[in-house]
Coordinates of C-alpha atoms and ligand atoms in Angstrom, one line a residue:
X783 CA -55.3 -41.7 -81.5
X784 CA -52.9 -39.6 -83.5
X785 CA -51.4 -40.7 -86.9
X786 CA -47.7 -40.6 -87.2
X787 CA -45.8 -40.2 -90.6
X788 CA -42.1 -40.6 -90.4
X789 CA -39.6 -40.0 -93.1
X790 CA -35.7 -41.8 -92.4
X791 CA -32.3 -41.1 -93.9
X792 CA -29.0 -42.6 -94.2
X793 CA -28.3 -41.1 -91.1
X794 CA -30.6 -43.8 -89.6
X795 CA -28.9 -46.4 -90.7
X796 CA -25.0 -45.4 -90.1
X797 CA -24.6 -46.8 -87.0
X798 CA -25.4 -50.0 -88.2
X799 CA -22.5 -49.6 -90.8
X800 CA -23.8 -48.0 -93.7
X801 CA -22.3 -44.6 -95.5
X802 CA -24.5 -41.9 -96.0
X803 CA -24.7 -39.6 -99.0
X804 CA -23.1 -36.3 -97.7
X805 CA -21.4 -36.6 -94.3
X806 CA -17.6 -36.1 -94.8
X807 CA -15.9 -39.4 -96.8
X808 CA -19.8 -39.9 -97.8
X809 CA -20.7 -42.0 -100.8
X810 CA -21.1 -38.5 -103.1
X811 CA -17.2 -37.9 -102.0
X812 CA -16.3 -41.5 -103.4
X813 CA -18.7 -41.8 -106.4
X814 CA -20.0 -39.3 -109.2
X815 CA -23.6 -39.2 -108.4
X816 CA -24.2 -38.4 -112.1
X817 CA -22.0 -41.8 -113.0
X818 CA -24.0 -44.0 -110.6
X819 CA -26.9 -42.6 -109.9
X820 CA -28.8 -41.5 -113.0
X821 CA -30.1 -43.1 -116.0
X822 CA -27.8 -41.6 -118.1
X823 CA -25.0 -43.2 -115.9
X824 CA -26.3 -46.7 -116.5
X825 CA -26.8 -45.7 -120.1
X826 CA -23.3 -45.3 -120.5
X827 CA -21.3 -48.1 -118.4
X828 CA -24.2 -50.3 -117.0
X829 CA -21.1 -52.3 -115.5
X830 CA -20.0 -49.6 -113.5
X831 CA -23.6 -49.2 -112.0
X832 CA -23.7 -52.5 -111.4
X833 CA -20.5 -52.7 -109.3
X834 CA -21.7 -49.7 -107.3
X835 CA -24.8 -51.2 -106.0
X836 CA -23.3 -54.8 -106.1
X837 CA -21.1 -53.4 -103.4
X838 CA -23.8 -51.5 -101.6
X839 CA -25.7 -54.8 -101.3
X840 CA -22.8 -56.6 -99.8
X841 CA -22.1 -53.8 -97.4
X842 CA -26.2 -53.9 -96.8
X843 CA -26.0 -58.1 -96.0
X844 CA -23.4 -57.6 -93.5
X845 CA -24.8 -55.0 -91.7
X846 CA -27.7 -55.5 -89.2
X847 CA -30.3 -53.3 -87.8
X848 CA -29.6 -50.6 -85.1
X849 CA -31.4 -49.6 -81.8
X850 CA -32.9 -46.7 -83.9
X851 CA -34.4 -49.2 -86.3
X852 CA -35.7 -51.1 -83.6
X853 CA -37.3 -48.4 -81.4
X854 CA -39.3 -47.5 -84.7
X855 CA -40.4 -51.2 -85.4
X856 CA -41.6 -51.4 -81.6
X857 CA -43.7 -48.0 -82.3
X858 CA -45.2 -49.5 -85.3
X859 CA -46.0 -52.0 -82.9
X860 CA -47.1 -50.6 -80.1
X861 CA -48.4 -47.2 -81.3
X862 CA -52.3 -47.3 -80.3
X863 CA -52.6 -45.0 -83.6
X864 CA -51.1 -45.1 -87.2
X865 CA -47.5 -45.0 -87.8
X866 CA -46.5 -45.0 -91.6
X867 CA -43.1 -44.9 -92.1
X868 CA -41.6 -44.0 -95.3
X869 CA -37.4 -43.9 -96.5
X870 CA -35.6 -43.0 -98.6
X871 CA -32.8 -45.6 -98.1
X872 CA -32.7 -48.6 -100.2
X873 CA -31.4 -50.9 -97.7
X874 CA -33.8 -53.6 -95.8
X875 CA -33.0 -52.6 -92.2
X876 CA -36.0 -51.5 -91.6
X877 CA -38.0 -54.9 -92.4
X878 CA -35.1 -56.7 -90.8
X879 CA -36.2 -55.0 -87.3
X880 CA -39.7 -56.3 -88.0
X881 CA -41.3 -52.5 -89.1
X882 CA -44.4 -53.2 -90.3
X883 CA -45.3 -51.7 -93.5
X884 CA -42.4 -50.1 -94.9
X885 CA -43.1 -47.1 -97.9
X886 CA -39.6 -47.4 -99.9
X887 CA -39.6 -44.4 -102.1
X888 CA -36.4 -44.7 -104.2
X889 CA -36.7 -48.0 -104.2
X890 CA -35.3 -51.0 -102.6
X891 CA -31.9 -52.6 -103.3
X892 CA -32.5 -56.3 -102.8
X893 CA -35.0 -56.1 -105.9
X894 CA -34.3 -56.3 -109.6
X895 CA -36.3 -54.3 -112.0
X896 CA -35.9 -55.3 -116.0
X897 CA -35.9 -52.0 -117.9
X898 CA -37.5 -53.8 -121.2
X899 CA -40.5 -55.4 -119.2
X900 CA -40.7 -54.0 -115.9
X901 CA -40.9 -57.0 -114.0
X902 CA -39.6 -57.3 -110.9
X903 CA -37.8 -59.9 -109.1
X904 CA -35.4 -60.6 -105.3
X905 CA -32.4 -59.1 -106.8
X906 CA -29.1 -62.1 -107.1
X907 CA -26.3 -60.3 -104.4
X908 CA -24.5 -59.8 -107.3
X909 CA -26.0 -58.1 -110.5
X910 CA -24.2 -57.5 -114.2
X911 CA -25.1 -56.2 -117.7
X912 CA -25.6 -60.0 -118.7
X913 CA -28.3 -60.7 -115.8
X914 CA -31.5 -62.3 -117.5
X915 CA -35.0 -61.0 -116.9
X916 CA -37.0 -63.9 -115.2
X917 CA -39.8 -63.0 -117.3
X918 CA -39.1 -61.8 -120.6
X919 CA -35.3 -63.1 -120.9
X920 CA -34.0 -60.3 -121.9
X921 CA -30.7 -58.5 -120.6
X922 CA -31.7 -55.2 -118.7
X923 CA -31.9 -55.6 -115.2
X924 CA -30.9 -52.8 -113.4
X925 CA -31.5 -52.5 -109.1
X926 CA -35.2 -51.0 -108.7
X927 CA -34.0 -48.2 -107.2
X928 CA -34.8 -44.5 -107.8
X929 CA -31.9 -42.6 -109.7
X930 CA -31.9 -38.5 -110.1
X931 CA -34.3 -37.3 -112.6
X932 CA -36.8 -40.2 -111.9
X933 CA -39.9 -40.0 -110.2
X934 CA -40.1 -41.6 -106.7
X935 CA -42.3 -44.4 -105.8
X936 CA -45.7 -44.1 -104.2
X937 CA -45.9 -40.4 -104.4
X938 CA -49.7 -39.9 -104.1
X939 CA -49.9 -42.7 -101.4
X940 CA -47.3 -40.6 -99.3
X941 CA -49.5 -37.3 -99.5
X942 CA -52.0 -38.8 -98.7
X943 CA -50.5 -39.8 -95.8
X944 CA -49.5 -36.1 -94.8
X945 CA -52.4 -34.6 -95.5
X946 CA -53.9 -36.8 -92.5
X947 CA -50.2 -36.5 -90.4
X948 CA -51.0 -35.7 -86.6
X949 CA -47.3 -35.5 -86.1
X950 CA -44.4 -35.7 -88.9
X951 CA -41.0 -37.1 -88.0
X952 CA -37.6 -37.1 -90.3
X953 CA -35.0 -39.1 -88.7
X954 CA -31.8 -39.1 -89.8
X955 CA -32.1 -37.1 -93.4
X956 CA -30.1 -33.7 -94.8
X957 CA -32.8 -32.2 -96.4
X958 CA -31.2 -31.3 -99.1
X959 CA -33.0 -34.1 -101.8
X960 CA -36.9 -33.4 -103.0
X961 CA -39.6 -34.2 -103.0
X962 CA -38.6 -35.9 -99.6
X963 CA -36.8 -32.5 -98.6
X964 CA -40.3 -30.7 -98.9
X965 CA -42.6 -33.7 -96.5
X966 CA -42.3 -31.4 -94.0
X967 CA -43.8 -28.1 -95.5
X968 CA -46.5 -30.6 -96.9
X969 CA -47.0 -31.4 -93.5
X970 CA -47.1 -28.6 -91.6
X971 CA -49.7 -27.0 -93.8
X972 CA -51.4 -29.8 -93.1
X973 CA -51.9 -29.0 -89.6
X974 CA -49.2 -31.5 -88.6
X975 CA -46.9 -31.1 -85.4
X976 CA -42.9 -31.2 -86.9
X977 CA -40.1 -33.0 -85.4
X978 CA -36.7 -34.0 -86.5
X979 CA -33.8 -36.1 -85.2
X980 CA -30.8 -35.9 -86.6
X981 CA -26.7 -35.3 -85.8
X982 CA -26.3 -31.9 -87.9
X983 CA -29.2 -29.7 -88.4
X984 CA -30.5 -30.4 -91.3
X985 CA -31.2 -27.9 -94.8
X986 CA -34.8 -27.5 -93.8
X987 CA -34.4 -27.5 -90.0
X988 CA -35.9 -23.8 -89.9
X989 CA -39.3 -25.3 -90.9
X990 CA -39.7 -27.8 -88.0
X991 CA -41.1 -26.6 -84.6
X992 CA -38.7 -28.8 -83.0
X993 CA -34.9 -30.3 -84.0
X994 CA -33.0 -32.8 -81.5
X995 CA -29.3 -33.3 -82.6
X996 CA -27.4 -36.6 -81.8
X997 CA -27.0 -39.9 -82.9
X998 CA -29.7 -42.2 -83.8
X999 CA -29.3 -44.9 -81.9
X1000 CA -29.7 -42.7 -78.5
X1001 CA -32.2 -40.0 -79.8
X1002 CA -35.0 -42.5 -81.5
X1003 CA -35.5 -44.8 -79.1
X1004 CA -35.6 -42.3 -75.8
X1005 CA -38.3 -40.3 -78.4
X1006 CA -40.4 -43.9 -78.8
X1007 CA -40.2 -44.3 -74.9
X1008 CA -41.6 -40.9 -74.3
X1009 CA -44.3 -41.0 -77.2
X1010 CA -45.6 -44.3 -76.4
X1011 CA -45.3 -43.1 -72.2
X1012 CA -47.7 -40.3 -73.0
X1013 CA -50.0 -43.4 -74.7
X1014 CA -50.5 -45.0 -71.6
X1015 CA -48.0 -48.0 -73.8
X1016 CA -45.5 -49.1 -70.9
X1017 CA -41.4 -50.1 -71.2
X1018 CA -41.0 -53.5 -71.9
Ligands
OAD1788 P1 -27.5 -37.6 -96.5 O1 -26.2 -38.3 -96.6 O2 -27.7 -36.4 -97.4 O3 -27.7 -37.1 -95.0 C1 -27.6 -37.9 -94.0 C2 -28.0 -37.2 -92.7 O4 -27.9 -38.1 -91.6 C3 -27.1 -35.9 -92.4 O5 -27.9 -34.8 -92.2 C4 -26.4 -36.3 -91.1 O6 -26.3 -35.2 -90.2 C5 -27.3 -37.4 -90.5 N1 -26.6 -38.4 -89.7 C6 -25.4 -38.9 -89.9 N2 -25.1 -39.9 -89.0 C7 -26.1 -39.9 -88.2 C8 -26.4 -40.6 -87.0 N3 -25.6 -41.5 -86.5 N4 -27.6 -40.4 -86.4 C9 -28.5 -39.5 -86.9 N5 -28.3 -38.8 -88.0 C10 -27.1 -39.0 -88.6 O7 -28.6 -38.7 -96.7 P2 -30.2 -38.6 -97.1 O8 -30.7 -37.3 -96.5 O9 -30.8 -39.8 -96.7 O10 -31.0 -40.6 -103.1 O11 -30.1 -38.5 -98.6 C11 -31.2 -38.3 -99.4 C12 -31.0 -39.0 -100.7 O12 -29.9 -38.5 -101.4 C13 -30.8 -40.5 -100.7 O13 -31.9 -41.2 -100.6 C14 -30.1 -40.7 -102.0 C15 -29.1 -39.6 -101.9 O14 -28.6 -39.1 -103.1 C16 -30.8 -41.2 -104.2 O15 -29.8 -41.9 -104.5 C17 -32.0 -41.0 -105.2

């Protein structure tokens, strides 16, 4: 049975609450990305950094999973094949709708990495220059998530995935940040079938053999009914 690799975006979880990145009033409208976002940001007012993904963690606890989240948990359930999904989103929506086996490539908000050690820890809700390192004691937490100019996580573990994709799926993602951007070239050469669901076609939409536009919440899960109908896998 077919493997399945699938790549979200913010746009995934937006109906549950959450700003994306570049959509009109987005989170790069509101905040310097170089400020927040880059380790030469937190080099320079750690606090500010702090504040920015203190608040992005509060706005992640109150939120709850969407029907797109959960149409992808029950295809990671139900899927007779593989299904690997990676995002890029930091936020925990995706383990809260019980997906199995979640690839968090820039990282995960809810987790504290210590800059001097590198050990990492559940993140407190709310973070600051003076928070302790459980390990070494020292005073350099920062969120353990990816900022520009970093490399994201488990880069060779996600080609590997796409060099054995049967069918690559971005939900919800511009297509305008890389390496993530380029999954689906990587794919595609691969032999891969390409699909993408999204509201606004995305930067690399030209390079998928198939784009649906609308909302999440309505395009993932009618695409999980159909997938998993033509798997013999009936509705619940
Ligand atoms: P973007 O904000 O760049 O793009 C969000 C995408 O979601 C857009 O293409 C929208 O059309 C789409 N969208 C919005 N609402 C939607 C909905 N209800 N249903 C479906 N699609 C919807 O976010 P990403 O592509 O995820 O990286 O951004 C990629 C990376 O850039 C992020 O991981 C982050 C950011 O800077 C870092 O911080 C390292």
């Amino acid at each position: 049975m077919e493997k399945i690799v699938i790549l979200t975006g913010a746009g995934v979880s937006a109906e549950s609450g959450l700003g994306t990145f570049r959509d009109a009033g987005g989170l790069w409208a509101r905040y310097d990305l170089e400020d927040v976002a880059t380790p030469q940001g937190y080099a320079s007012d750690p606090a500010l950094v702090h504040a920015f993904y203190n608040a992005r963690r509060a706005d992640c606890l109150s939120a709850e999973p969407n029907a797109a989240h959960r149409a992808l948990a029950r295809l990671g359930a139900e899927w007779p094949g593989e299904v690997v999904l990676v995002t890029q989103n930091i936020d925990d929506l995706h383990e809260r709708a019980g997906q199995p086996r979640v690839i968090h490539m820039h990282g995960e908000l809810m987790r504290a990495l210590c800059a001097a050690c590198d050990h990492r820890w559940a993140a407190p809700p709310e973070m600051s220059p003076a928070t302790a390192c459980p390990a070494c004691g020292g005073a350099a937490a920062r969120p353990d998530v990816v900022w520009f100019g970093e490399i994201p996580y488990r880069m060779d573990e996600i080609a590997a995935h796409l060099e054995r994709a049967d069918l690559f799926v971005a939900i919800g993602t511009s297509g305008t940040v890389y390496p993530a951007a380029g999954f689906v070239q990587e794919a595609a050469e691969a032999g891969a079938r390409t699909l993408e669901l999204t509201l606004d076609r995305s930067e690399v939409a030209s390079l998928f053999d198939e784009s649906r536009l609308g909302p999440a919440s309505a395009l993932v899960p009618a695409w999980v009914a159909e997938i998993l109908s033509t798997a013999g896998v009936s509705r619940r």
